XYZ file of C-alpha atoms in Angstrom:
603
model
C 30.686 36.407 185.263
C 33.295 35.241 187.737
C 32.630 35.720 191.468
C 33.908 38.801 193.223
C 37.672 38.723 193.536
C 39.450 38.956 196.850
C 42.028 41.248 195.326
C 41.539 44.924 194.600
C 40.700 45.817 191.028
C 42.385 48.552 189.078
C 40.520 51.446 187.576
C 40.573 51.696 183.799
C 44.197 52.650 183.203
C 46.732 52.889 180.462
C 48.799 49.936 179.485
C 52.138 51.598 179.710
C 53.874 51.185 183.037
C 54.863 54.678 184.172
C 58.504 54.934 185.135
C 59.501 57.381 187.846
C 62.458 59.585 186.987
C 61.548 62.281 189.472
C 58.487 62.470 191.720
C 55.652 61.431 189.468
C 52.392 63.031 188.403
C 49.001 61.544 187.568
C 48.754 61.440 183.799
C 45.708 63.084 182.297
C 43.318 60.635 180.699
C 45.455 58.657 178.312
C 44.915 55.907 175.746
C 48.081 54.159 176.748
C 48.520 50.449 177.307
C 50.802 48.299 175.425
C 52.565 46.417 178.093
C 55.377 46.012 178.445
C 58.199 44.575 176.816
C 60.671 47.416 177.062
C 64.224 46.888 178.180
C 66.640 49.698 179.040
C 68.472 50.485 175.850
C 71.979 49.981 177.130
C 71.840 47.753 180.179
C 69.223 45.547 181.733
C 69.221 47.053 185.217
C 65.657 45.832 185.560
C 65.515 46.542 189.278
C 66.639 50.143 188.847
C 64.261 50.815 185.963
C 61.159 49.046 187.275
C 61.712 50.182 190.847
C 61.171 53.674 189.518
C 57.546 52.782 188.940
C 56.701 53.440 192.595
C 54.159 56.180 192.840
C 53.609 56.349 189.089
C 49.947 56.912 188.398
C 47.639 57.536 185.458
C 44.225 59.142 185.595
C 41.350 56.687 185.079
C 40.280 56.981 181.483
C 36.735 57.920 182.329
C 37.875 60.779 184.568
C 37.421 64.374 183.395
C 40.556 65.752 181.796
C 40.185 69.166 183.436
C 42.410 69.408 186.518
C 40.804 72.728 187.377
C 37.651 70.833 188.327
C 39.455 69.029 191.161
C 39.662 70.443 194.629
C 42.955 71.612 196.114
C 43.517 68.482 198.145
C 43.208 66.222 195.105
C 45.597 68.427 193.161
C 48.182 68.207 195.924
C 47.912 64.438 195.894
C 48.449 64.371 192.168
C 51.557 66.534 192.211
C 54.948 65.019 191.630
C 53.899 62.418 189.110
C 54.660 61.937 185.455
C 52.420 60.642 182.712
C 51.507 60.350 179.061
C 49.820 63.309 177.436
C 46.977 61.936 175.301
C 43.650 63.662 176.019
C 40.186 62.161 176.474
C 37.787 62.830 173.642
C 35.049 63.305 176.210
C 36.779 66.264 177.850
C 34.391 69.127 177.195
C 35.427 71.542 179.920
C 37.242 74.713 178.897
C 39.626 75.768 181.640
C 41.328 79.110 182.082
C 44.932 77.965 182.040
C 45.924 79.929 178.973
C 44.863 77.332 176.421
C 42.442 79.750 174.804
C 45.235 82.014 173.615
C 45.662 80.224 170.293
C 46.065 83.223 168.056
C 48.859 84.907 170.079
C 50.664 81.562 170.152
C 50.420 81.318 166.384
C 51.920 84.786 166.156
C 54.850 83.549 168.244
C 55.319 80.708 165.792
C 55.464 82.990 162.784
C 57.758 85.384 164.656
C 60.154 82.509 165.319
C 60.195 81.900 161.579
C 61.378 85.420 160.805
C 57.849 86.676 160.356
C 57.140 84.356 157.425
C 53.455 83.604 158.006
C 53.280 81.264 155.022
C 55.990 79.083 156.577
C 54.135 79.034 159.886
C 50.905 78.110 158.132
C 52.649 75.272 156.300
C 53.938 73.859 159.573
C 50.499 73.938 161.154
C 48.998 72.255 158.075
C 51.240 69.248 158.760
C 49.755 68.699 162.218
C 46.660 66.490 162.516
C 44.249 65.603 165.271
C 43.918 61.895 166.005
C 40.699 60.259 167.212
C 41.149 56.748 168.564
C 38.761 54.151 169.965
C 40.404 51.657 172.316
C 39.351 48.247 173.596
C 41.703 46.910 176.257
C 41.957 43.294 177.385
C 40.614 42.426 180.814
C 43.636 40.817 182.445
C 41.678 39.733 185.529
C 38.936 38.047 183.464
C 41.015 37.223 180.376
C 38.157 35.828 178.284
C 36.608 39.323 178.244
C 37.558 42.809 177.112
C 36.920 46.074 178.902
C 34.364 48.601 177.757
C 35.727 50.624 174.856
C 36.629 54.272 175.298
C 37.785 57.137 173.085
C 40.717 59.535 173.197
C 42.161 62.393 171.172
C 45.791 63.224 170.550
C 48.066 64.855 167.982
C 50.249 63.729 165.098
C 52.118 65.101 162.087
C 52.694 64.201 158.455
C 56.082 62.917 157.277
C 57.565 61.661 154.009
C 56.054 58.631 152.313
C 52.431 59.522 153.190
C 52.938 58.612 156.815
C 51.809 60.107 160.103
C 53.839 59.892 163.307
C 52.285 60.002 166.764
C 52.845 58.363 170.158
C 52.400 54.637 170.672
C 50.258 55.192 173.751
C 47.837 57.251 171.629
C 46.810 54.197 169.573
C 47.371 51.411 172.064
C 44.791 48.610 171.853
C 43.080 50.536 169.077
C 39.980 49.290 167.308
C 39.567 52.371 165.110
C 41.819 55.344 164.335
C 40.712 58.476 162.500
C 42.625 61.655 161.659
C 41.535 65.190 160.811
C 43.593 67.955 159.246
C 43.587 71.505 160.504
C 40.595 73.500 159.310
C 38.853 70.418 157.891
C 35.514 68.938 158.932
C 36.387 65.522 157.462
C 37.780 62.632 159.485
C 39.692 59.981 157.569
C 40.149 56.384 158.698
C 43.826 55.621 159.328
C 45.744 52.360 159.443
C 48.469 51.649 162.006
C 51.635 50.546 160.213
C 53.963 50.087 163.189
C 54.010 50.619 166.928
C 57.287 51.148 168.810
C 56.481 50.394 172.420
C 59.887 51.204 173.883
C 60.285 54.528 172.084
C 56.563 55.433 172.344
C 56.203 56.124 168.608
C 53.541 54.862 166.199
C 53.349 55.185 162.416
C 50.006 55.634 160.624
C 48.844 56.074 157.063
C 45.619 57.040 155.275
C 44.541 55.252 152.093
C 42.222 57.998 150.842
C 44.306 60.158 148.456
C 42.125 63.193 149.210
C 43.694 63.416 152.664
C 47.145 64.125 151.221
C 46.171 66.879 148.798
C 48.001 70.173 149.276
C 50.095 69.142 152.256
C 53.884 69.173 152.571
C 55.574 66.734 154.983
C 57.691 68.055 157.825
C 61.460 68.078 157.593
C 63.563 66.707 160.424
C 66.261 68.858 161.994
C 69.379 67.963 163.920
C 69.485 67.494 167.670
C 69.085 70.994 169.137
C 71.438 72.720 171.544
C 70.672 73.934 175.019
C 68.671 77.179 175.021
C 67.554 76.678 171.411
C 63.962 77.829 170.937
C 61.264 75.229 170.255
C 57.574 75.491 169.320
C 55.145 72.689 170.187
C 51.956 72.323 168.127
C 49.056 70.045 168.991
C 45.472 69.653 170.136
C 45.531 69.659 173.946
C 42.583 69.895 176.310
C 40.900 73.237 176.767
C 39.563 73.542 173.231
C 38.989 71.744 169.958
C 41.278 73.811 167.742
C 45.041 73.818 167.418
C 47.248 75.150 170.206
C 50.796 76.479 169.834
C 53.240 76.965 172.725
C 56.873 78.061 172.725
C 59.899 77.525 174.953
C 63.568 76.585 174.960
C 65.596 73.392 175.278
C 66.467 72.961 178.947
C 68.240 69.604 179.035
C 69.197 66.663 176.817
C 69.895 63.304 178.432
C 68.912 59.641 178.613
C 65.486 59.592 180.272
C 62.984 56.977 181.406
C 60.155 56.697 178.887
C 56.889 56.356 180.800
C 55.045 54.173 178.310
C 57.912 52.039 177.077
C 59.693 51.259 180.355
C 62.929 51.983 178.495
C 65.726 54.519 178.849
C 66.378 56.496 175.677
C 67.556 59.941 174.688
C 64.990 62.694 175.388
C 64.825 66.492 175.265
C 63.488 68.477 178.208
C 61.784 71.748 177.292
C 59.939 74.461 179.199
C 57.103 74.862 176.671
C 53.697 73.929 178.079
C 52.714 70.349 177.209
C 49.216 69.345 178.248
C 46.892 66.388 177.886
C 46.242 65.880 174.174
C 49.617 67.243 173.063
C 50.944 63.695 172.818
C 52.241 62.966 169.337
C 52.466 66.626 168.335
C 55.686 67.923 166.736
C 58.228 70.304 168.252
C 59.824 72.683 165.726
C 63.004 74.715 165.892
C 63.341 78.307 164.660
C 64.023 77.055 161.116
C 60.707 75.202 160.963
C 62.367 71.772 161.250
C 60.883 69.055 163.414
C 63.220 68.241 166.307
C 60.941 66.062 168.431
C 57.577 64.567 169.390
C 55.835 65.675 172.595
C 55.135 62.648 174.783
C 55.247 63.281 178.545
C 55.612 65.980 181.186
C 56.647 66.371 184.803
C 54.398 67.994 187.390
C 55.765 68.833 190.822
C 55.215 71.561 193.373
C 58.872 72.561 193.055
C 58.961 72.509 189.233
C 57.091 74.317 186.482
C 56.764 73.776 182.721
C 58.884 70.643 182.431
C 57.957 68.726 179.319
C 59.722 66.055 177.290
C 59.957 65.399 173.556
C 61.333 62.416 171.666
C 64.358 63.689 169.679
C 65.087 63.143 166.007
C 67.737 60.397 166.547
C 65.087 58.216 168.207
C 62.487 59.059 165.531
C 64.905 58.272 162.723
C 65.906 55.001 164.406
C 62.237 53.984 164.503
C 61.643 54.937 160.859
C 64.841 53.252 159.612
C 64.022 50.121 161.589
C 60.602 49.952 159.929
C 62.017 50.540 156.442
C 64.750 47.931 156.919
C 62.560 45.153 158.282
C 59.028 46.034 157.231
C 58.119 46.201 160.913
C 59.361 47.592 164.198
C 61.914 45.264 165.817
C 62.630 47.210 169.033
C 65.683 48.974 170.392
C 68.360 46.430 171.334
C 69.886 46.062 174.779
C 73.331 44.970 175.827
C 71.771 42.598 178.339
C 73.817 43.351 181.463
C 73.403 44.868 184.897
C 76.321 47.105 185.795
C 77.685 49.069 188.719
C 79.658 52.305 188.858
C 83.323 52.026 189.808
C 83.901 55.404 191.420
C 85.603 53.859 194.441
C 89.406 53.824 193.996
C 89.651 50.885 196.399
C 87.300 48.826 194.236
C 89.253 49.618 191.085
C 92.563 48.668 192.712
C 91.181 45.473 194.249
C 89.763 44.340 190.906
C 93.069 44.830 189.095
C 92.432 48.050 187.183
C 95.348 50.252 186.217
C 95.336 53.929 187.173
C 94.522 55.013 183.619
C 91.733 52.478 183.118
C 88.074 53.390 183.542
C 84.890 51.383 183.188
C 81.878 49.816 184.888
C 81.551 46.503 186.736
C 79.249 43.863 185.256
C 77.053 42.526 188.063
C 74.861 40.144 186.066
C 74.374 39.035 182.481
C 70.974 38.171 181.032
C 71.028 34.421 180.233
C 68.899 35.020 177.117
C 71.097 37.833 175.777
C 73.655 37.063 173.043
C 76.414 38.632 175.187
C 75.954 35.849 177.753
C 78.334 33.774 175.604
C 81.075 36.396 175.916
C 80.607 38.316 179.172
C 80.339 37.092 182.742
C 79.804 38.435 186.216
C 82.850 40.340 187.463
C 84.083 41.519 184.061
C 84.776 45.242 183.669
C 83.413 46.981 180.570
C 85.998 49.540 179.436
C 84.585 50.772 176.125
C 81.703 50.368 173.688
C 82.411 50.708 169.964
C 85.826 52.234 170.756
C 84.287 54.936 172.990
C 85.745 54.840 176.491
C 83.280 54.466 179.372
C 83.941 56.504 182.510
C 83.718 55.078 186.017
C 80.258 56.607 186.401
C 78.969 54.937 183.214
C 79.028 58.051 181.012
C 80.625 58.792 177.638
C 81.429 62.113 175.884
C 78.419 63.758 174.226
C 79.039 66.879 172.146
C 81.169 69.712 173.485
C 81.276 69.943 177.261
C 78.560 67.319 177.795
C 78.491 63.722 178.957
C 75.718 61.152 178.697
C 75.002 57.576 179.813
C 76.658 54.991 177.582
C 73.149 53.542 177.098
C 72.868 56.179 174.382
C 75.520 54.387 172.301
C 73.627 51.118 172.605
C 70.319 52.734 171.640
C 71.840 53.935 168.350
C 72.290 50.309 167.286
C 69.672 48.133 165.576
C 68.501 44.672 166.553
C 71.011 41.954 165.568
C 73.736 44.495 164.836
C 77.205 43.907 166.249
C 79.179 46.046 168.670
C 82.855 46.075 169.652
C 83.478 45.754 173.391
C 86.717 46.210 175.293
C 86.604 44.229 178.530
C 88.933 43.638 181.479
C 88.445 39.979 182.398
C 90.592 38.138 184.947
C 93.179 40.907 184.782
C 93.495 40.772 180.984
C 92.133 43.242 178.448
C 90.095 41.554 175.718
C 88.420 42.895 172.593
C 85.266 41.099 171.529
C 82.464 41.526 169.023
C 78.956 40.801 170.300
C 75.483 40.824 168.774
C 72.803 43.057 170.285
C 69.216 41.968 170.782
C 66.320 42.232 173.206
C 66.693 39.771 176.100
C 63.500 38.023 177.176
C 61.731 39.529 180.175
C 60.629 37.010 182.771
C 57.706 39.289 183.660
C 57.025 41.443 180.586
C 56.233 45.104 180.970
C 54.044 45.093 177.855
C 51.988 42.516 175.996
C 52.446 44.401 172.692
C 48.713 44.383 171.996
C 48.244 40.638 172.453
C 45.347 39.400 174.622
C 46.308 37.655 177.873
C 46.817 33.885 177.915
C 44.809 31.700 180.290
C 43.799 28.093 180.959
C 40.924 26.735 183.081
C 40.593 23.278 184.629
C 37.976 22.456 187.304
C 37.502 26.167 187.994
C 41.225 26.788 188.525
C 42.206 29.789 186.378
C 45.883 29.799 185.411
C 47.635 32.723 183.720
C 50.931 34.409 182.979
C 52.191 37.265 185.157
C 52.845 40.581 183.434
C 52.911 44.175 184.619
C 49.459 44.852 183.090
C 48.134 41.834 184.970
C 49.532 43.071 188.279
C 48.075 46.510 187.652
C 44.699 44.982 186.835
C 44.724 42.905 190.028
C 46.154 45.395 192.510
C 45.473 48.790 191.005
C 47.692 51.839 191.102
C 49.551 50.597 194.163
C 50.429 47.236 192.626
C 54.103 47.755 193.404
C 53.136 47.848 197.097
C 50.141 45.495 197.245
C 51.148 42.617 194.957
C 52.696 39.490 196.549
C 56.323 40.057 197.471
C 57.464 36.985 195.538
C 55.935 38.279 192.311
C 57.374 41.759 192.804
C 60.799 40.253 193.416
C 60.522 38.303 190.160
C 59.380 41.441 188.331
C 62.262 43.590 189.548
C 65.177 41.198 189.934
C 64.629 37.805 188.296
C 65.940 36.957 184.824
C 64.609 34.426 182.364
C 66.841 31.408 181.780
C 65.083 30.547 178.502
C 63.323 32.789 175.967
C 59.991 31.014 176.549
C 60.157 30.984 180.339
C 57.166 32.511 182.149
C 55.903 33.030 185.681
C 52.650 31.026 185.811
C 50.184 31.675 188.628
C 46.916 30.245 189.870
C 45.001 33.494 189.369
C 41.783 32.536 191.154
C 39.465 29.618 191.827
C 35.929 29.719 190.428
C 34.135 28.036 193.303
C 32.548 24.648 192.652
C 32.059 21.338 194.440
C 35.061 19.879 192.651
C 37.485 22.472 194.095
C 36.186 22.814 197.659
C 38.890 24.032 200.047
C 40.897 25.973 197.479
C 38.633 29.012 196.972
C 40.890 31.440 198.816
C 44.007 30.799 196.748
C 44.759 33.883 194.652
C 47.739 34.843 192.446
C 50.091 32.152 193.704
C 52.907 30.893 191.497
C 52.740 27.323 190.186
C 56.062 25.480 190.391
C 55.205 21.883 189.497
C 52.442 19.714 188.048
C 52.614 16.099 189.232
C 56.262 16.600 190.188
C 57.355 18.144 186.870
C 58.555 21.780 186.728
C 56.360 24.298 184.895
C 58.244 26.310 182.251
C 55.335 28.334 180.922
C 51.569 28.291 180.548
C 51.645 26.114 177.441
C 53.823 23.596 179.255
C 51.350 23.527 182.176
C 48.475 22.961 179.744
C 50.240 20.079 178.039
C 51.137 18.444 181.341
C 47.516 18.598 182.512
C 46.140 17.269 179.218
C 48.717 14.497 179.086
C 48.311 13.354 182.694
C 47.259 9.694 183.135
C 47.465 9.609 186.935
C 44.405 9.433 189.137
C 45.100 12.851 190.635
C 46.284 16.216 189.397
C 48.774 17.650 191.875
C 49.864 21.307 191.774
C 52.822 22.464 193.898
C 52.510 26.199 194.538
C 54.551 28.977 196.113
C 54.765 29.023 199.941
C 54.580 25.180 199.861
C 50.860 25.218 199.154
C 49.388 22.119 197.559
C 46.305 21.626 195.346
C 45.131 18.097 194.498
C 42.176 17.273 192.232
C 40.721 13.988 191.025
C 41.624 14.009 187.346
C 38.458 12.652 185.742
C 36.181 14.690 188.018
C 38.183 17.817 187.226
C 37.771 17.368 183.466
C 34.088 16.524 183.813
C 33.333 19.614 185.916
C 35.182 22.113 183.725
C 32.474 22.572 181.089
C 29.700 23.145 183.662
C 31.809 25.726 185.498
C 32.488 27.539 182.234
C 28.762 27.594 181.466
C 27.949 29.115 184.864
C 30.497 31.898 184.357
C 29.767 32.442 180.649
C 33.275 31.473 179.571
C 33.354 30.449 175.888
C 36.658 28.526 175.895
C 38.749 26.833 178.531
C 41.897 28.485 177.148
C 43.108 31.460 175.168
C 43.580 31.350 171.399
C 47.353 30.864 171.619
C 46.773 27.589 173.507
C 44.124 26.171 171.170
C 44.710 22.641 169.783
C 45.063 23.661 166.147
C 48.297 25.454 167.012
C 49.611 23.227 169.797
C 48.074 19.796 169.306
C 46.200 19.787 172.603
C 42.553 19.325 173.443
C 39.939 21.767 174.740
C 36.975 21.341 177.029
C 34.655 21.524 174.009
C 35.376 17.849 173.298
C 35.646 14.952 175.764
C 39.172 14.512 177.164
C 41.059 11.687 175.485
C 42.048 10.168 178.822
C 38.538 10.097 180.296
C 36.459 6.954 180.370
């Protein structure tokens, strides 16, 4: 094992980076973690989206799921936070918060369906309980994995022998099982696709016995305000199905906690508790209009839950059917500013009848970087005019962020933009894709990359890594330079990474450097470092007597090259490290050499 770190470790937490839309609430125990790589669907205002993570917290996965067991002071601390709703399988406590009233809730469901009990029974037959075992990577000790844990959540059956649930419910899964209502049999399920940004996962079961006598749900249209909704799932407080009812309170573009993206969401006042994640929300006709996925807890608010609407679900399903896999929601790849000031509009050459938003920055890796530039004014998207506050018309009497129009597109699709550039109106067609994140929000299930030389552990910075190193308060405790890169920096190339010297495993060969922790590496022997693979190749290809590393804050690390290579294997043996690098840096894929064989340049 590596020596005790100087940085604070995180508790076992979910992979998804919670995004603050309002004051946030500690999520009940959740199987989330898929880090990430979510971009806002319409613009890449990374600072605005990721800055919202302040105060976002998730309950440690080994914590009891029953909030009633906490004292009043702890509950007050946890108020005002938002989180995913997947419940711990180990939660055995039965609280008195109304979750035991299953039968009256089922009566409400059948009443909403005009008293047709058979219809209500059919809807409940479509809902399944999901049992998942997770094994997360250890981002601080990347050659290891954390202790596995279990969670329960909800899902529902759709056309094509598929099951939909939340992505955070099956994140870093090693085994997924499902059980139908009233059955004592659990069936092993396979994960077909995981949509990190939209927090949706698609499962299937190979055993034909699972599908006998069940009818898939039917999707309904986007509901209206005050339409009634019924949420079905398996939340904490009991093992059987729970049914709650409410109305649609609001429909708007919302920050998705797990995906770090901004997509359309429905706010409802039906109770959504831990374990409801992935459960369907039905309208009065028995049509599925959403998937429960997160809720808001605050001392000034009650019964605020969120469901993923049918347009987002259908986008995910169509994307999978088109490409055989999930390809993400595209982004326009810009940062923009409202133009509500009349003086700004006049100074920038806008006519009185013109409206739009100012482009502050363009992602260098986005396809639109060839067409748009800083200072341009975006007037319309796909022939829909954009107001000065960044909104577009949405149904009768409603307006919504123009990000919604972008989120309706698919990766590599084209969009028509109308832009005011240098005082002239131009029409242009651009391709939409996901720009590369310099510091990714998700790792999409991949294990962390690392490289070790002479006890120096190098790695790539990601949001899961920062959370692992600095805990829940990583957005306060992490080095300012890394936080600035996370919130404001943009990648110049798709393969660009922020590489850091994570820690130094103390040995005679690295005396004097033991206190260096999480410091960015800029150069190796005078050559810039593009990514971790580039650093590895530079070290392996070095023929100089010394290895010189130029770090952030003008720090310098110098090692004798041959002594560094010779000491690496012994240091790995002491700390029980099987390989000096992660699998993605192994020689069979990159043509470089590992510590398991003598270095080619040693003599």
